mmCIF file of C-alpha atoms in Angstrom:
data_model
loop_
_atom_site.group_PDB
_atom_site.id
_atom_site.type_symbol
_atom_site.label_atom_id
_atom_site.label_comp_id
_atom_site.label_asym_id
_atom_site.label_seq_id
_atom_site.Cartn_x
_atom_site.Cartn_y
_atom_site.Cartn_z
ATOM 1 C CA UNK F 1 27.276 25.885 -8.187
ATOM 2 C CA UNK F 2 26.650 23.569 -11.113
ATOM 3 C CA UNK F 3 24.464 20.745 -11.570
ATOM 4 C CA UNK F 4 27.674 18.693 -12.361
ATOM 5 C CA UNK F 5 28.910 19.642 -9.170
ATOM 6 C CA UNK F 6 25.753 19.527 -7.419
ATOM 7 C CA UNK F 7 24.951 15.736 -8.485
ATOM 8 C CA UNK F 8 28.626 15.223 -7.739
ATOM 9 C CA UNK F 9 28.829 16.311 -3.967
ATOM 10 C CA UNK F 10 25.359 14.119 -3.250
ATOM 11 C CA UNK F 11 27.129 11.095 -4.456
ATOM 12 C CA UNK F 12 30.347 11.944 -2.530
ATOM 13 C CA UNK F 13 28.315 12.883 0.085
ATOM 14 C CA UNK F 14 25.562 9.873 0.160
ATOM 15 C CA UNK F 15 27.984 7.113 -1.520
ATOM 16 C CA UNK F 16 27.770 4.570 1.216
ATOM 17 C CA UNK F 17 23.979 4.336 1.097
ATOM 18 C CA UNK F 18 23.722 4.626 -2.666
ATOM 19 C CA UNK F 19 26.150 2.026 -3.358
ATOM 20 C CA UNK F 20 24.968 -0.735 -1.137
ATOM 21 C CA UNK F 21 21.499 0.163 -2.558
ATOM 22 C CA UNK F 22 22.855 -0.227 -6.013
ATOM 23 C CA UNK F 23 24.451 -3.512 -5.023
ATOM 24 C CA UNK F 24 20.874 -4.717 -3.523
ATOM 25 C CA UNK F 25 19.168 -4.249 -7.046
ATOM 26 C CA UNK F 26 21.600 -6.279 -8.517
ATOM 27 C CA UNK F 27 21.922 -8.720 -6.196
ATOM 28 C CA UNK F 28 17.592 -9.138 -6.089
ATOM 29 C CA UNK F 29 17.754 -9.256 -9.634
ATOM 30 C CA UNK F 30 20.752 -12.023 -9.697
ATOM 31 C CA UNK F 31 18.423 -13.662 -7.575
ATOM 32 C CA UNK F 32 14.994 -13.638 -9.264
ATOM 33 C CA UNK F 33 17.324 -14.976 -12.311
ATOM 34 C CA UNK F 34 18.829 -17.564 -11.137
ATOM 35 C CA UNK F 35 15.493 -18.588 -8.996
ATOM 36 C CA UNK F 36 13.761 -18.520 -12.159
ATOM 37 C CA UNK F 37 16.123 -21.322 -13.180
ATOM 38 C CA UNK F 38 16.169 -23.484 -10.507
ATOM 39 C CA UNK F 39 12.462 -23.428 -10.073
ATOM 40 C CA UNK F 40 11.713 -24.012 -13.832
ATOM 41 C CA UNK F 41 14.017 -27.087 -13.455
ATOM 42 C CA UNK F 42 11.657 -28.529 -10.345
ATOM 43 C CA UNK F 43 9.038 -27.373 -13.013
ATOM 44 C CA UNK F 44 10.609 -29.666 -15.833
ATOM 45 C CA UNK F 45 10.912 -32.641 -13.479
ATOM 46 C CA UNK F 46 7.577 -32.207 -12.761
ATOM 47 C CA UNK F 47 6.492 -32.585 -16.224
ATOM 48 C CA UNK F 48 5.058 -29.389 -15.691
ATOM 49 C CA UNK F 49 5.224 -26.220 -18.161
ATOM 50 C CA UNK F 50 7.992 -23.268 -17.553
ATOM 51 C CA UNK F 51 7.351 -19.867 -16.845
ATOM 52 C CA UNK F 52 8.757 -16.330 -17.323
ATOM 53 C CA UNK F 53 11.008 -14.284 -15.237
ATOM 54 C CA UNK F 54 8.086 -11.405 -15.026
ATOM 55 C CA UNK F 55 5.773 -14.990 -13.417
ATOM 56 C CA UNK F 56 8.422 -16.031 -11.336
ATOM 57 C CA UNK F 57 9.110 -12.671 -9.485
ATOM 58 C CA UNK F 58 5.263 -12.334 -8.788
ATOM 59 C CA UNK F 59 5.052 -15.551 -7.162
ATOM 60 C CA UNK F 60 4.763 -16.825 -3.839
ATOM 61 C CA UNK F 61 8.393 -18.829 -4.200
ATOM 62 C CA UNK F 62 10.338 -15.609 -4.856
ATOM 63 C CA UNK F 63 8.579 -13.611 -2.208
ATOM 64 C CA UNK F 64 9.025 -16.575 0.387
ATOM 65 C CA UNK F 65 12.639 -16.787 -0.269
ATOM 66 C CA UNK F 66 13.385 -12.741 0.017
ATOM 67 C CA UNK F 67 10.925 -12.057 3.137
ATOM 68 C CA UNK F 68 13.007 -14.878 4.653
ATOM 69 C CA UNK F 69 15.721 -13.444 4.209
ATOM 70 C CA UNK F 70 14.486 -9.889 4.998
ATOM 71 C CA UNK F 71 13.087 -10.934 8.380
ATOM 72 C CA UNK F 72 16.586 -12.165 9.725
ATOM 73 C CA UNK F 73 18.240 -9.251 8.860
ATOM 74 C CA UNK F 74 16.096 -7.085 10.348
ATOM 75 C CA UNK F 75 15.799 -9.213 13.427
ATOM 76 C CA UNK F 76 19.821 -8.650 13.643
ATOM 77 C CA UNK F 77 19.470 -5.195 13.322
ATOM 78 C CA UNK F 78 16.716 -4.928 16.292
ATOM 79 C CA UNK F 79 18.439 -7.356 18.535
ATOM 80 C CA UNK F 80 21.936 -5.634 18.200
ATOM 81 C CA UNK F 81 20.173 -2.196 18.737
ATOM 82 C CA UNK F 82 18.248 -3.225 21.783
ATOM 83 C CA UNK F 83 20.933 -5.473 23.368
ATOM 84 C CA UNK F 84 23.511 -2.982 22.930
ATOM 85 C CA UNK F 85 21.635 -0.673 25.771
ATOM 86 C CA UNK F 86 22.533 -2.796 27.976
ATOM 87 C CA UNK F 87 25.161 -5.457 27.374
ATOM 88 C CA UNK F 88 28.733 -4.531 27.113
ATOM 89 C CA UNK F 89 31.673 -6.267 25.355
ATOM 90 C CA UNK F 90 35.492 -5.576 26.773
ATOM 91 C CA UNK F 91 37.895 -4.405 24.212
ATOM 92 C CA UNK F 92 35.128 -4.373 21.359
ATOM 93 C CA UNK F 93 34.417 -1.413 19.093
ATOM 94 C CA UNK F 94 30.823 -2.250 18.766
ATOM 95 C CA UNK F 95 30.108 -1.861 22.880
ATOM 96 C CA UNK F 96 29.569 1.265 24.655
ATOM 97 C CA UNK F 97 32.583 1.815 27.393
ATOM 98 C CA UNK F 98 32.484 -0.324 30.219
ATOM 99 C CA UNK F 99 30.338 0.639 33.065
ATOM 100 C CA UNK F 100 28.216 2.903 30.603
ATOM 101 C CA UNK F 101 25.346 0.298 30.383
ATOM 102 C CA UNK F 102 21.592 1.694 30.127
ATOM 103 C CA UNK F 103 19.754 3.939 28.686
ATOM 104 C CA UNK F 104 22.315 7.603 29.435
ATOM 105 C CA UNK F 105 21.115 10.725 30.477
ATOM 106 C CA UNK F 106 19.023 13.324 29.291
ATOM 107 C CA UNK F 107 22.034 15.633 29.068
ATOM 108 C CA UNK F 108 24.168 12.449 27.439
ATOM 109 C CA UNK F 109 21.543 12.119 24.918
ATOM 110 C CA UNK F 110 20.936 15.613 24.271
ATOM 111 C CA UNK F 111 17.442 15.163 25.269
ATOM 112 C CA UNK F 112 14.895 18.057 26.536
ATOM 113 C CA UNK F 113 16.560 21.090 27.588
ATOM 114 C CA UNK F 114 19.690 19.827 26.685
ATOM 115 C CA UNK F 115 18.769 19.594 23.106
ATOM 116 C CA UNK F 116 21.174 22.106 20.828
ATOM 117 C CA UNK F 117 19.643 24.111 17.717
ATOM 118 C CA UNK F 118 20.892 21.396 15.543
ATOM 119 C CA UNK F 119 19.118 18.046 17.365
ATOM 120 C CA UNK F 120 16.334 17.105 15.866
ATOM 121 C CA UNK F 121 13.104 18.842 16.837
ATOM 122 C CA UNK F 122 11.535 15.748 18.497
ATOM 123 C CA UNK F 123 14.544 15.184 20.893
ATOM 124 C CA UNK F 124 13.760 18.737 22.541
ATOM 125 C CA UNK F 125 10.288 18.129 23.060
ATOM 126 C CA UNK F 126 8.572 16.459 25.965
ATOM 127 C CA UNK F 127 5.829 13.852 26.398
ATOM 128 C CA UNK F 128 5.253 11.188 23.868
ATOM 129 C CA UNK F 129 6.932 12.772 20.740
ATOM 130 C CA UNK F 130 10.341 13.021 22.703
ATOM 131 C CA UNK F 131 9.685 9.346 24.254
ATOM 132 C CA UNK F 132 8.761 8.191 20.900
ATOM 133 C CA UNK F 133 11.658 9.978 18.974
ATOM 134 C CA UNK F 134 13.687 8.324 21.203
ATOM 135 C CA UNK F 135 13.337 4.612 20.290
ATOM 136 C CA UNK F 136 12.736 5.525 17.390
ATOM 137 C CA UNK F 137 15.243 3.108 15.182
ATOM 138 C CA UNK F 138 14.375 -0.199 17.170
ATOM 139 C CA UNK F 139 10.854 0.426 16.541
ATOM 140 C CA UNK F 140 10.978 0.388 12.785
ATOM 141 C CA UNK F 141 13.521 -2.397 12.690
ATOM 142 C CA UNK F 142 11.208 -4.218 14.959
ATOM 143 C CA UNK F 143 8.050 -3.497 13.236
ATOM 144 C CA UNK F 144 9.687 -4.115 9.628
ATOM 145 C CA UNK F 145 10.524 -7.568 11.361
ATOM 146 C CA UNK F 146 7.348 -8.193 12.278
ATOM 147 C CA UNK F 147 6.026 -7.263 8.395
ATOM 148 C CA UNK F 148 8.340 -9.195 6.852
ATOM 149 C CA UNK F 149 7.966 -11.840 9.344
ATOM 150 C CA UNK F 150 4.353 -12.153 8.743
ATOM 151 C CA UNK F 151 5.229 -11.895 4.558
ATOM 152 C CA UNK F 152 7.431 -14.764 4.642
ATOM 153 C CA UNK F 153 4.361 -17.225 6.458
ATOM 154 C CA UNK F 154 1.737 -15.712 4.225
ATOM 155 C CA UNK F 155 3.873 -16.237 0.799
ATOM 156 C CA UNK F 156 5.456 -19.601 2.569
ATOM 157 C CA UNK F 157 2.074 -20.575 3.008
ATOM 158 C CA UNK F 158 1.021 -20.181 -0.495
ATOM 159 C CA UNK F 159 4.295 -21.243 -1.885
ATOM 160 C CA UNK F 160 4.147 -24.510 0.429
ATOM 161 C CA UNK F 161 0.717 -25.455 -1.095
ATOM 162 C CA UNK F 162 1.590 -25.127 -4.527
ATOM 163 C CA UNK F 163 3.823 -27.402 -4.103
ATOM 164 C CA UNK F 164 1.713 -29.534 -2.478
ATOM 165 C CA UNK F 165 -1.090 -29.305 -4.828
ATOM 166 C CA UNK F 166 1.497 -30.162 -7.585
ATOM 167 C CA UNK F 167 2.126 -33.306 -5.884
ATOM 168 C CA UNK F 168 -1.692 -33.934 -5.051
ATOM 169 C CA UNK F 169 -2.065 -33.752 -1.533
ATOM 170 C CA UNK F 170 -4.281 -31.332 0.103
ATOM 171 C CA UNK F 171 -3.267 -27.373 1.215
ATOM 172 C CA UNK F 172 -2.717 -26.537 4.731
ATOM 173 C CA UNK F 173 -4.079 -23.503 6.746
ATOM 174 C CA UNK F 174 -1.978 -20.120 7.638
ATOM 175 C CA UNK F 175 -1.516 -21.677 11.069
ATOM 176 C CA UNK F 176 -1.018 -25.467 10.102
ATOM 177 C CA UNK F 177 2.406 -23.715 7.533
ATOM 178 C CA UNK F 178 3.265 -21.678 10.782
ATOM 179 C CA UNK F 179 3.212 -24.344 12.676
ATOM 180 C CA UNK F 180 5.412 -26.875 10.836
ATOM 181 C CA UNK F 181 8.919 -27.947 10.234
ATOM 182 C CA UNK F 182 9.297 -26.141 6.694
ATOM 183 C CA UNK F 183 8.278 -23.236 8.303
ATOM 184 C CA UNK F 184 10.040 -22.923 11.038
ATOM 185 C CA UNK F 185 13.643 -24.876 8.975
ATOM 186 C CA UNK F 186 13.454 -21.632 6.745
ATOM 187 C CA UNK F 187 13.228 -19.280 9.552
ATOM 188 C CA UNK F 188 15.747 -20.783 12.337
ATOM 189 C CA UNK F 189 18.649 -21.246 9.355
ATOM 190 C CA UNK F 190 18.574 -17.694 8.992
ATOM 191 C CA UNK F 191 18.473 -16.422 12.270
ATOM 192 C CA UNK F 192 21.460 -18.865 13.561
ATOM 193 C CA UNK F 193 23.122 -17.445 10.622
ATOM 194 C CA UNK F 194 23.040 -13.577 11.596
ATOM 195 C CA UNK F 195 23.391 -14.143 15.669
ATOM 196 C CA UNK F 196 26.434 -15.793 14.066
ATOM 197 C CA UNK F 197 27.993 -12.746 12.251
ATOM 198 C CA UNK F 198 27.027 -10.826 15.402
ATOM 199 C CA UNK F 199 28.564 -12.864 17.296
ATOM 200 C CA UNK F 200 31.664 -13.075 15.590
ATOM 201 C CA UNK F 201 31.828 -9.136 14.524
ATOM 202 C CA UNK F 202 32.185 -8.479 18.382
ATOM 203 C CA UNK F 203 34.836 -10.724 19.097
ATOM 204 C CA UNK F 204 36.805 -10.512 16.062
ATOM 205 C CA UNK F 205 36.857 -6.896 16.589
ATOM 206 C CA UNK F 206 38.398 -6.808 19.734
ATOM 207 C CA UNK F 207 41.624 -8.577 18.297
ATOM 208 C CA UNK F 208 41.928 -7.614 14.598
ATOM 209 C CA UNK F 209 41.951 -4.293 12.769
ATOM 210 C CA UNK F 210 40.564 -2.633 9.657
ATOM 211 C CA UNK F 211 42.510 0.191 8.326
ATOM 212 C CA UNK F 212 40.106 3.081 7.776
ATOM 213 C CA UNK F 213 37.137 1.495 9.129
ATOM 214 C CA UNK F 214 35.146 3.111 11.769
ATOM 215 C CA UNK F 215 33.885 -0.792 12.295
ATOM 216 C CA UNK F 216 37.224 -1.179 13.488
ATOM 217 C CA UNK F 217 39.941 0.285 16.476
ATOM 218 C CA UNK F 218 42.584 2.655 15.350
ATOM 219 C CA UNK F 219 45.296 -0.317 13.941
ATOM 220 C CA UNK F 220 47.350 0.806 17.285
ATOM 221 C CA UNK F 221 44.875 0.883 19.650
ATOM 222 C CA UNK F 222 45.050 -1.778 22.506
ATOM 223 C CA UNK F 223 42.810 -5.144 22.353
ATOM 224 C CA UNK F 224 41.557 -4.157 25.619
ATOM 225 C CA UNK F 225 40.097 -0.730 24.519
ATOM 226 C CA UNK F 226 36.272 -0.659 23.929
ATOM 227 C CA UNK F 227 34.131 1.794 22.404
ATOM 228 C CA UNK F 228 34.598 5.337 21.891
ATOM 229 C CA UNK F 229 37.925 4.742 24.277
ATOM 230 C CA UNK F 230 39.147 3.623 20.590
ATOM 231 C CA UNK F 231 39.364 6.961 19.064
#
């Protein structure tokens, strides 16, 4: 096999994760541009001097405003992943079937002896690797929460008392930031925003179709098919 052919069957075969990766760079960088702007404007009415793109992405103001958004995101993935084990939704691809609630089987899950030669090799083994291994995915979504949680009040912080220094009142503490209404306006707007889209992915689901999509029922299938029932 070729290299050509090689580097042409991992993009084929990886293109999903590549290309929203690809799309993130952009994006971040779109961002640190255009934040660059807007804060050298504040700067300007300030009477204060501009900086550089290179400054701006090393500061406190662009690392508030992507933790922020970070944290949400990953809070939506953990509370979908987690709430999914045991809440169901009628008719929706994104629910188990109905009356499969909980956490399955061992034999369901391929789990101990009922691991195959192809599982993983923490699923067939016992004791804390296997119980580990097995919440595996809403432990790093909730830790990376947690991280970029505890980014955004830490870079909030600082970014919150540079502002206040630059209109001449004194910094706050860690807690004090944590505490208050900038705080917690930056954090609540995002989370409202993604238990929105959950939300309305689940119920929009259940009535409209995406051709192609395995986010989406079979265009025939019934509204009142959830799940796997959809295939």
């Amino acid at each position: 096999m070729t290299a050509a052919r090689r580097t042409g069957g991992f993009l084929r075969d990886n293109a999903l994760g590549l290309a929203f990766l690809a799309a993130f760079l952009v994006t971040l960088v779109g961002q640190a541009l255009a934040g660059c702007a807007e804060f050298n404007d504040q700067l300007a009415v300030g009477g204060f001097a501009e900086i550089s793109v290179a400054e701006y992405v090393t500061s406190s103001d662009f690392a508030v405003d992507v933790t922020e958004n970070w944290q949400s995101e990953y809070l939506q993935f953990f509370l979908y992943i987690t709430a999914t084990i045991w809440l169901l939704q009628r008719g929706s691809p994104e629910s188990k079937k109905l009356g499969t609630a909980g956490r399955g089987t061992d034999e369901e899950q391929r789990m101990g002896p009922h691991a195959t030669p192809e599982s993983p090799a923490w699923a067939g083994a016992r004791g804390w690797r296997q119980s580990l291994y097995s919440r595996s995915l809403g432990l790093v979504m909730g830790t990376i929460f947690v991280l970029c949680w505890l980014a955004q009040s830490v870079t909030g912080t600082a970014a919150f008392n540079e502002q206040r220094l630059r209109d001449l009142q004194a910094p706050v503490g860690w807690a004090q930031y944590v505490a208050s209404a900038d705080f917690w306006n930056r954090t609540l707007q995002n989370w409202q925003s993604e238990l929105l889209a959950i939300a309305s992915m689940v119920i929009l689901s259940i009535y409209l179709r995406q051709r192609g999509s395995p986010e989406s029922k079979p265009v025939g299938a019934p509204h009142s098919a959830t799940g796997v029932e959809a295939g």
